[in-house]
PDB file of C-alpha atoms in Angstrom:
ATOM      1  CA  GLU A  98     -84.153 -48.476 100.496  1.00  0.00           C
ATOM      2  CA  ALA A  99     -83.755 -50.816  97.523  1.00  0.00           C
ATOM      3  CA  GLY A 100     -85.116 -49.565  94.227  1.00  0.00           C
ATOM      4  CA  VAL A 101     -87.099 -51.441  91.610  1.00  0.00           C
ATOM      5  CA  THR A 102     -85.094 -54.421  90.436  1.00  0.00           C
ATOM      6  CA  GLN A 103     -85.516 -56.288  87.192  1.00  0.00           C
ATOM      7  CA  PHE A 104     -84.137 -59.572  85.964  1.00  0.00           C
ATOM      8  CA  PRO A 105     -82.615 -60.459  83.591  1.00  0.00           C
ATOM      9  CA  SER A 106     -80.907 -57.277  82.445  1.00  0.00           C
ATOM     10  CA  HIS A 107     -80.534 -58.703  78.947  1.00  0.00           C
ATOM     11  CA  SER A 108     -82.030 -61.735  77.259  1.00  0.00           C
ATOM     12  CA  VAL A 109     -81.329 -63.006  73.757  1.00  0.00           C
ATOM     13  CA  ILE A 110     -83.692 -65.660  72.426  1.00  0.00           C
ATOM     14  CA  GLU A 111     -84.745 -67.202  69.140  1.00  0.00           C
ATOM     15  CA  LYS A 112     -88.081 -66.432  67.549  1.00  0.00           C
ATOM     16  CA  GLY A 113     -90.683 -68.844  68.900  1.00  0.00           C
ATOM     17  CA  GLN A 114     -89.019 -69.306  72.268  1.00  0.00           C
ATOM     18  CA  THR A 115     -90.372 -68.212  75.629  1.00  0.00           C
ATOM     19  CA  VAL A 116     -88.947 -65.577  77.956  1.00  0.00           C
ATOM     20  CA  THR A 117     -90.010 -64.569  81.436  1.00  0.00           C
ATOM     21  CA  LEU A 118     -89.041 -61.207  82.858  1.00  0.00           C
ATOM     22  CA  ARG A 119     -89.227 -60.503  86.547  1.00  0.00           C
ATOM     23  CA  CYS A 120     -89.763 -57.301  88.491  1.00  0.00           C
ATOM     24  CA  ASP A 121     -89.401 -56.687  92.205  1.00  0.00           C
ATOM     25  CA  PRO A 122     -91.023 -53.368  93.115  1.00  0.00           C
ATOM     26  CA  ILE A 123     -90.020 -51.145  95.988  1.00  0.00           C
ATOM     27  CA  SER A 124     -91.265 -52.708  99.210  1.00  0.00           C
ATOM     28  CA  GLY A 125     -94.713 -51.445 100.152  1.00  0.00           C
ATOM     29  CA  HIS A 126     -95.582 -50.134  96.693  1.00  0.00           C
ATOM     30  CA  ASP A 127     -99.018 -51.429  95.782  1.00  0.00           C
ATOM     31  CA  ASN A 128     -98.905 -50.094  92.219  1.00  0.00           C
ATOM     32  CA  LEU A 129     -96.759 -51.911  89.695  1.00  0.00           C
ATOM     33  CA  TYR A 130     -96.471 -51.065  86.004  1.00  0.00           C
ATOM     34  CA  TRP A 131     -94.916 -52.584  82.939  1.00  0.00           C
ATOM     35  CA  TYR A 132     -93.767 -50.368  80.070  1.00  0.00           C
ATOM     36  CA  ARG A 133     -91.853 -51.143  76.888  1.00  0.00           C
ATOM     37  CA  ARG A 134     -89.576 -49.115  74.649  1.00  0.00           C
ATOM     38  CA  VAL A 135     -88.985 -50.336  71.156  1.00  0.00           C
ATOM     39  CA  MET A 136     -85.778 -48.956  69.612  1.00  0.00           C
ATOM     40  CA  GLY A 137     -86.027 -45.230  68.915  1.00  0.00           C
ATOM     41  CA  LYS A 138     -89.666 -44.971  69.854  1.00  0.00           C
ATOM     42  CA  GLU A 139     -91.563 -43.782  72.866  1.00  0.00           C
ATOM     43  CA  ILE A 140     -91.933 -45.673  76.104  1.00  0.00           C
ATOM     44  CA  LYS A 141     -95.328 -47.370  75.939  1.00  0.00           C
ATOM     45  CA  PHE A 142     -97.585 -48.469  78.765  1.00  0.00           C
ATOM     46  CA  LEU A 143     -98.383 -52.179  78.901  1.00  0.00           C
ATOM     47  CA  LEU A 144    -100.284 -52.750  82.127  1.00  0.00           C
ATOM     48  CA  HIS A 145    -100.885 -51.726  85.724  1.00  0.00           C
ATOM     49  CA  PHE A 146    -101.336 -53.856  88.833  1.00  0.00           C
ATOM     50  CA  VAL A 147    -102.789 -52.689  92.098  1.00  0.00           C
ATOM     51  CA  LYS A 148    -101.560 -55.303  94.517  1.00  0.00           C
ATOM     52  CA  GLU A 149    -102.353 -58.589  92.778  1.00  0.00           C
ATOM     53  CA  SER A 150    -105.174 -57.251  90.598  1.00  0.00           C
ATOM     54  CA  LYS A 151    -104.815 -56.026  87.021  1.00  0.00           C
ATOM     55  CA  GLN A 152    -106.102 -52.470  87.073  1.00  0.00           C
ATOM     56  CA  ASP A 153    -105.481 -51.735  83.408  1.00  0.00           C
ATOM     57  CA  GLU A 154    -104.025 -54.014  80.751  1.00  0.00           C
ATOM     58  CA  SER A 155    -105.068 -51.973  77.749  1.00  0.00           C
ATOM     59  CA  GLY A 156    -101.495 -51.656  76.521  1.00  0.00           C
ATOM     60  CA  MET A 157    -100.732 -55.366  76.233  1.00  0.00           C
ATOM     61  CA  PRO A 158     -99.953 -55.989  72.545  1.00  0.00           C
ATOM     62  CA  ASN A 159    -101.601 -59.402  72.179  1.00  0.00           C
ATOM     63  CA  ASN A 160    -102.262 -62.683  73.934  1.00  0.00           C
ATOM     64  CA  ARG A 161     -98.632 -63.791  73.614  1.00  0.00           C
ATOM     65  CA  PHE A 162     -97.956 -61.560  76.610  1.00  0.00           C
ATOM     66  CA  LEU A 163     -98.960 -62.689  80.088  1.00  0.00           C
ATOM     67  CA  ALA A 164     -98.336 -60.716  83.253  1.00  0.00           C
ATOM     68  CA  GLU A 165     -98.826 -61.972  86.767  1.00  0.00           C
ATOM     69  CA  ARG A 166     -98.359 -60.611  90.248  1.00  0.00           C
ATOM     70  CA  THR A 167     -99.169 -63.426  92.607  1.00  0.00           C
ATOM     71  CA  GLY A 168     -99.415 -62.325  96.233  1.00  0.00           C
ATOM     72  CA  GLY A 169     -99.095 -58.700  95.267  1.00  0.00           C
ATOM     73  CA  THR A 170     -95.309 -58.626  95.535  1.00  0.00           C
ATOM     74  CA  TYR A 171     -93.080 -59.315  92.545  1.00  0.00           C
ATOM     75  CA  SER A 172     -94.399 -59.548  89.007  1.00  0.00           C
ATOM     76  CA  THR A 173     -93.503 -61.582  85.950  1.00  0.00           C
ATOM     77  CA  LEU A 174     -94.063 -60.825  82.295  1.00  0.00           C
ATOM     78  CA  LYS A 175     -93.966 -63.823  80.001  1.00  0.00           C
ATOM     79  CA  VAL A 176     -93.720 -63.640  76.243  1.00  0.00           C
ATOM     80  CA  GLN A 177     -94.690 -66.885  74.517  1.00  0.00           C
ATOM     81  CA  PRO A 178     -93.922 -67.435  71.709  1.00  0.00           C
ATOM     82  CA  ALA A 179     -91.597 -64.489  71.121  1.00  0.00           C
ATOM     83  CA  GLU A 180     -91.623 -62.662  67.784  1.00  0.00           C
ATOM     84  CA  LEU A 181     -89.019 -60.351  66.255  1.00  0.00           C
ATOM     85  CA  GLU A 182     -91.127 -57.255  66.951  1.00  0.00           C
ATOM     86  CA  ASP A 183     -91.089 -58.028  70.667  1.00  0.00           C
ATOM     87  CA  SER A 184     -87.482 -56.870  70.874  1.00  0.00           C
ATOM     88  CA  GLY A 185     -87.012 -53.822  73.052  1.00  0.00           C
ATOM     89  CA  VAL A 186     -86.441 -52.723  76.605  1.00  0.00           C
ATOM     90  CA  TYR A 187     -89.091 -53.704  79.129  1.00  0.00           C
ATOM     91  CA  PHE A 188     -89.346 -51.389  82.100  1.00  0.00           C
ATOM     92  CA  CYS A 189     -91.057 -52.059  85.358  1.00  0.00           C
ATOM     93  CA  ALA A 190     -92.098 -49.223  87.642  1.00  0.00           C
ATOM     94  CA  SER A 191     -93.778 -48.993  91.005  1.00  0.00           C
ATOM     95  CA  SER A 192     -95.597 -46.339  92.977  1.00  0.00           C
ATOM     96  CA  PRO A 193     -96.860 -46.234  96.554  1.00  0.00           C
ATOM     97  CA  ARG A 194    -100.047 -44.399  95.640  1.00  0.00           C
ATOM     98  CA  ASN A 195    -101.837 -42.845  92.718  1.00  0.00           C
ATOM     99  CA  THR A 196     -99.836 -39.640  92.447  1.00  0.00           C
ATOM    100  CA  GLY A 197     -98.301 -40.219  89.063  1.00  0.00           C
ATOM    101  CA  GLU A 198     -94.716 -40.449  90.332  1.00  0.00           C
ATOM    102  CA  LEU A 199     -93.300 -43.715  89.092  1.00  0.00           C
ATOM    103  CA  PHE A 200     -90.039 -45.302  90.194  1.00  0.00           C
ATOM    104  CA  PHE A 201     -88.529 -47.202  87.300  1.00  0.00           C
ATOM    105  CA  GLY A 202     -86.206 -50.160  87.260  1.00  0.00           C
ATOM    106  CA  GLU A 203     -83.200 -50.322  84.948  1.00  0.00           C
ATOM    107  CA  GLY A 204     -85.094 -52.377  82.408  1.00  0.00           C
ATOM    108  CA  SER A 205     -84.752 -55.785  80.807  1.00  0.00           C
ATOM    109  CA  ARG A 206     -83.462 -55.688  77.254  1.00  0.00           C
ATOM    110  CA  LEU A 207     -85.031 -58.395  75.104  1.00  0.00           C
ATOM    111  CA  THR A 208     -83.510 -59.329  71.777  1.00  0.00           C
ATOM    112  CA  VAL A 209     -85.429 -61.787  69.599  1.00  0.00           C
ATOM    113  CA  LEU A 210     -83.413 -63.253  66.721  1.00  0.00           C
TER     114      LEU A 210
ATOM    115  CA  GLY B 194    -106.508 -41.033  72.951  1.00  0.00           C
ATOM    116  CA  GLU B 195    -103.645 -38.907  74.184  1.00  0.00           C
ATOM    117  CA  ASN B 196    -100.650 -38.287  71.924  1.00  0.00           C
ATOM    118  CA  VAL B 197     -97.427 -36.574  73.010  1.00  0.00           C
ATOM    119  CA  GLU B 198     -94.970 -35.043  70.556  1.00  0.00           C
ATOM    120  CA  GLN B 199     -91.466 -34.131  71.738  1.00  0.00           C
ATOM    121  CA  HIS B 200     -88.835 -31.927  70.065  1.00  0.00           C
ATOM    122  CA  PRO B 201     -85.998 -31.907  69.342  1.00  0.00           C
ATOM    123  CA  SER B 202     -84.928 -35.542  69.170  1.00  0.00           C
ATOM    124  CA  THR B 203     -81.303 -34.551  69.757  1.00  0.00           C
ATOM    125  CA  LEU B 204     -79.830 -31.452  71.337  1.00  0.00           C
ATOM    126  CA  SER B 205     -76.203 -30.500  71.758  1.00  0.00           C
ATOM    127  CA  VAL B 206     -75.151 -27.537  73.894  1.00  0.00           C
ATOM    128  CA  GLN B 207     -71.965 -26.149  75.389  1.00  0.00           C
ATOM    129  CA  GLU B 208     -71.445 -26.430  79.102  1.00  0.00           C
ATOM    130  CA  GLY B 209     -73.000 -23.441  80.802  1.00  0.00           C
ATOM    131  CA  ASP B 210     -75.581 -22.815  78.106  1.00  0.00           C
ATOM    132  CA  SER B 211     -79.310 -23.381  78.524  1.00  0.00           C
ATOM    133  CA  ALA B 212     -81.277 -26.251  77.020  1.00  0.00           C
ATOM    134  CA  VAL B 213     -84.967 -26.262  76.186  1.00  0.00           C
ATOM    135  CA  ILE B 214     -87.067 -29.297  75.269  1.00  0.00           C
ATOM    136  CA  LYS B 215     -90.642 -28.882  74.121  1.00  0.00           C
ATOM    137  CA  CYS B 216     -93.645 -31.198  74.167  1.00  0.00           C
ATOM    138  CA  THR B 217     -97.182 -30.917  72.914  1.00  0.00           C
ATOM    139  CA  TYR B 218    -100.140 -33.069  73.863  1.00  0.00           C
ATOM    140  CA  SER B 219    -103.537 -33.647  72.321  1.00  0.00           C
ATOM    141  CA  ASP B 220    -105.925 -34.558  75.154  1.00  0.00           C
ATOM    142  CA  SER B 221    -107.165 -31.499  77.021  1.00  0.00           C
ATOM    143  CA  ALA B 222    -108.174 -33.806  79.900  1.00  0.00           C
ATOM    144  CA  SER B 223    -104.517 -34.473  80.751  1.00  0.00           C
ATOM    145  CA  ASN B 224    -103.624 -32.859  84.042  1.00  0.00           C
ATOM    146  CA  TYR B 225    -100.233 -34.162  85.066  1.00  0.00           C
ATOM    147  CA  PHE B 226     -96.989 -33.722  83.145  1.00  0.00           C
ATOM    148  CA  PRO B 227     -93.797 -35.347  84.451  1.00  0.00           C
ATOM    149  CA  TRP B 228     -90.303 -35.215  82.984  1.00  0.00           C
ATOM    150  CA  TYR B 229     -87.963 -38.174  83.243  1.00  0.00           C
ATOM    151  CA  LYS B 230     -84.197 -38.350  82.773  1.00  0.00           C
ATOM    152  CA  GLN B 231     -82.638 -41.587  81.610  1.00  0.00           C
ATOM    153  CA  GLU B 232     -78.906 -42.010  81.931  1.00  0.00           C
ATOM    154  CA  LEU B 233     -77.064 -44.688  80.017  1.00  0.00           C
ATOM    155  CA  GLY B 234     -77.806 -48.144  81.382  1.00  0.00           C
ATOM    156  CA  LYS B 235     -80.330 -46.888  83.905  1.00  0.00           C
ATOM    157  CA  GLY B 236     -84.076 -46.567  84.110  1.00  0.00           C
ATOM    158  CA  PRO B 237     -85.975 -43.286  83.710  1.00  0.00           C
ATOM    159  CA  GLN B 238     -85.902 -41.110  86.803  1.00  0.00           C
ATOM    160  CA  LEU B 239     -88.441 -38.407  87.592  1.00  0.00           C
ATOM    161  CA  ILE B 240     -86.727 -35.015  87.722  1.00  0.00           C
ATOM    162  CA  ILE B 241     -89.648 -32.598  87.819  1.00  0.00           C
ATOM    163  CA  ASP B 242     -93.377 -32.581  87.242  1.00  0.00           C
ATOM    164  CA  ILE B 243     -96.172 -30.071  86.897  1.00  0.00           C
ATOM    165  CA  ARG B 244     -99.901 -30.241  87.379  1.00  0.00           C
ATOM    166  CA  SER B 245    -102.525 -28.370  85.426  1.00  0.00           C
ATOM    167  CA  ASN B 246    -103.277 -25.783  88.090  1.00  0.00           C
ATOM    168  CA  VAL B 247     -99.720 -24.432  87.897  1.00  0.00           C
ATOM    169  CA  GLY B 248     -98.072 -22.559  85.022  1.00  0.00           C
ATOM    170  CA  GLU B 249     -94.441 -22.905  86.058  1.00  0.00           C
ATOM    171  CA  LYS B 250     -92.352 -24.858  88.516  1.00  0.00           C
ATOM    172  CA  LYS B 251     -88.659 -24.578  89.337  1.00  0.00           C
ATOM    173  CA  ASP B 252     -86.179 -26.808  91.086  1.00  0.00           C
ATOM    174  CA  GLN B 253     -82.664 -25.359  91.146  1.00  0.00           C
ATOM    175  CA  ARG B 254     -81.414 -25.376  87.517  1.00  0.00           C
ATOM    176  CA  ILE B 255     -84.491 -27.100  86.165  1.00  0.00           C
ATOM    177  CA  ALA B 256     -87.840 -25.517  85.356  1.00  0.00           C
ATOM    178  CA  VAL B 257     -90.985 -26.654  83.601  1.00  0.00           C
ATOM    179  CA  THR B 258     -93.640 -24.433  82.054  1.00  0.00           C
ATOM    180  CA  LEU B 259     -97.147 -25.414  81.039  1.00  0.00           C
ATOM    181  CA  ASN B 260     -99.527 -23.699  78.667  1.00  0.00           C
ATOM    182  CA  LYS B 261    -102.840 -25.534  78.906  1.00  0.00           C
ATOM    183  CA  THR B 262    -104.532 -23.378  76.285  1.00  0.00           C
ATOM    184  CA  ALA B 263    -101.912 -24.219  73.688  1.00  0.00           C
ATOM    185  CA  LYS B 264    -101.435 -27.747  75.084  1.00  0.00           C
ATOM    186  CA  HIS B 265     -97.700 -27.580  75.341  1.00  0.00           C
ATOM    187  CA  PHE B 266     -95.130 -27.814  78.100  1.00  0.00           C
ATOM    188  CA  SER B 267     -91.391 -27.311  78.160  1.00  0.00           C
ATOM    189  CA  LEU B 268     -88.343 -28.304  80.174  1.00  0.00           C
ATOM    190  CA  HIS B 269     -85.689 -25.660  80.757  1.00  0.00           C
ATOM    191  CA  ILE B 270     -82.227 -26.514  82.053  1.00  0.00           C
ATOM    192  CA  THR B 271     -79.953 -23.586  82.855  1.00  0.00           C
ATOM    193  CA  GLU B 272     -76.183 -23.588  83.352  1.00  0.00           C
ATOM    194  CA  THR B 273     -75.917 -27.047  81.831  1.00  0.00           C
ATOM    195  CA  GLN B 274     -73.216 -29.405  83.055  1.00  0.00           C
ATOM    196  CA  PRO B 275     -71.749 -32.553  81.459  1.00  0.00           C
ATOM    197  CA  GLU B 276     -73.674 -34.700  83.938  1.00  0.00           C
ATOM    198  CA  ASP B 277     -76.918 -33.351  82.450  1.00  0.00           C
ATOM    199  CA  SER B 278     -76.157 -35.422  79.350  1.00  0.00           C
ATOM    200  CA  ALA B 279     -78.903 -38.045  79.093  1.00  0.00           C
ATOM    201  CA  VAL B 280     -82.162 -38.845  77.319  1.00  0.00           C
ATOM    202  CA  TYR B 281     -85.074 -36.778  78.573  1.00  0.00           C
ATOM    203  CA  PHE B 282     -88.687 -37.904  78.235  1.00  0.00           C
ATOM    204  CA  CYS B 283     -91.795 -35.832  78.685  1.00  0.00           C
ATOM    205  CA  ALA B 284     -95.086 -37.507  79.522  1.00  0.00           C
ATOM    206  CA  ALA B 285     -98.746 -36.746  80.049  1.00  0.00           C
ATOM    207  CA  ASP B 286    -101.205 -38.481  82.317  1.00  0.00           C
ATOM    208  CA  PRO B 287    -104.764 -38.307  81.012  1.00  0.00           C
ATOM    209  CA  LEU B 288    -106.368 -39.818  84.120  1.00  0.00           C
ATOM    210  CA  LEU B 289    -105.442 -37.575  87.011  1.00  0.00           C
ATOM    211  CA  TYR B 290    -108.779 -36.936  88.670  1.00  0.00           C
ATOM    212  CA  GLY B 291    -108.187 -37.305  92.371  1.00  0.00           C
ATOM    213  CA  GLY B 292    -105.395 -39.762  91.722  1.00  0.00           C
ATOM    214  CA  SER B 293    -103.243 -40.745  88.796  1.00  0.00           C
ATOM    215  CA  GLN B 294    -103.512 -44.217  87.402  1.00  0.00           C
ATOM    216  CA  GLY B 295     -99.916 -44.077  86.244  1.00  0.00           C
ATOM    217  CA  ASN B 296    -100.753 -44.826  82.619  1.00  0.00           C
ATOM    218  CA  LEU B 297     -98.338 -42.262  81.260  1.00  0.00           C
ATOM    219  CA  ILE B 298     -98.145 -41.322  77.590  1.00  0.00           C
ATOM    220  CA  PHE B 299     -94.515 -40.594  76.771  1.00  0.00           C
ATOM    221  CA  GLY B 300     -92.830 -38.553  74.093  1.00  0.00           C
ATOM    222  CA  LYS B 301     -90.094 -40.191  72.025  1.00  0.00           C
ATOM    223  CA  GLY B 302     -87.284 -38.650  74.020  1.00  0.00           C
ATOM    224  CA  THR B 303     -84.570 -36.041  73.514  1.00  0.00           C
ATOM    225  CA  LYS B 304     -80.919 -36.991  73.670  1.00  0.00           C
ATOM    226  CA  LEU B 305     -79.129 -34.103  75.307  1.00  0.00           C
ATOM    227  CA  SER B 306     -75.365 -33.809  74.988  1.00  0.00           C
ATOM    228  CA  VAL B 307     -73.519 -31.205  77.027  1.00  0.00           C
ATOM    229  CA  LYS B 308     -70.020 -30.557  75.727  1.00  0.00           C
ATOM    230  CA  PRO B 309     -67.345 -29.408  78.178  1.00  0.00           C
TER     231      PRO B 309
END
């Protein structure tokens, strides 16, 4: 069974540019999460989808971040325009049910120069 | 809201020794406490978890203990091996009432190095 896949693995962009990160959850997992780890700090929750609906987006930093999950399959996280403080590793995770066990992808490292 | 503190930030042990990582949390409503291991270049992987109705759980060389009164939980790794070297994260889930929402609050991580 394929795990959670994320693309790109690393993105380097200039401040003010736009980046879109993609996550393909494990097939059949209705729950999809985005988390972010800024260098040396804790992994922080961004938002949670149940199928195509946003269940909780309380962790989204500001309106420069937009997450979508059209059709309830893969998800995208767009940052527009990117700022220096957006640099970090963005993790996607999925779960088949609300048990707390999350399956994480390898992350997308974003560097904003 | 929930806050999770994790110590130490780095830990170096000799192969065969034990390693202990400790976490404290602030929200007494938290009921689910997973531990994740992140190897270099990979995503965090769940290695063990414990729920509030249990004080200790073991899985081979790994064990987790929970003290709800003191609001702390610990990861114990015995007979450490070089492949245990990784970053370990503790987490707390403040919303586990009949089903977790998956909004985990993580500690800052512990980098464990096991020297052969």
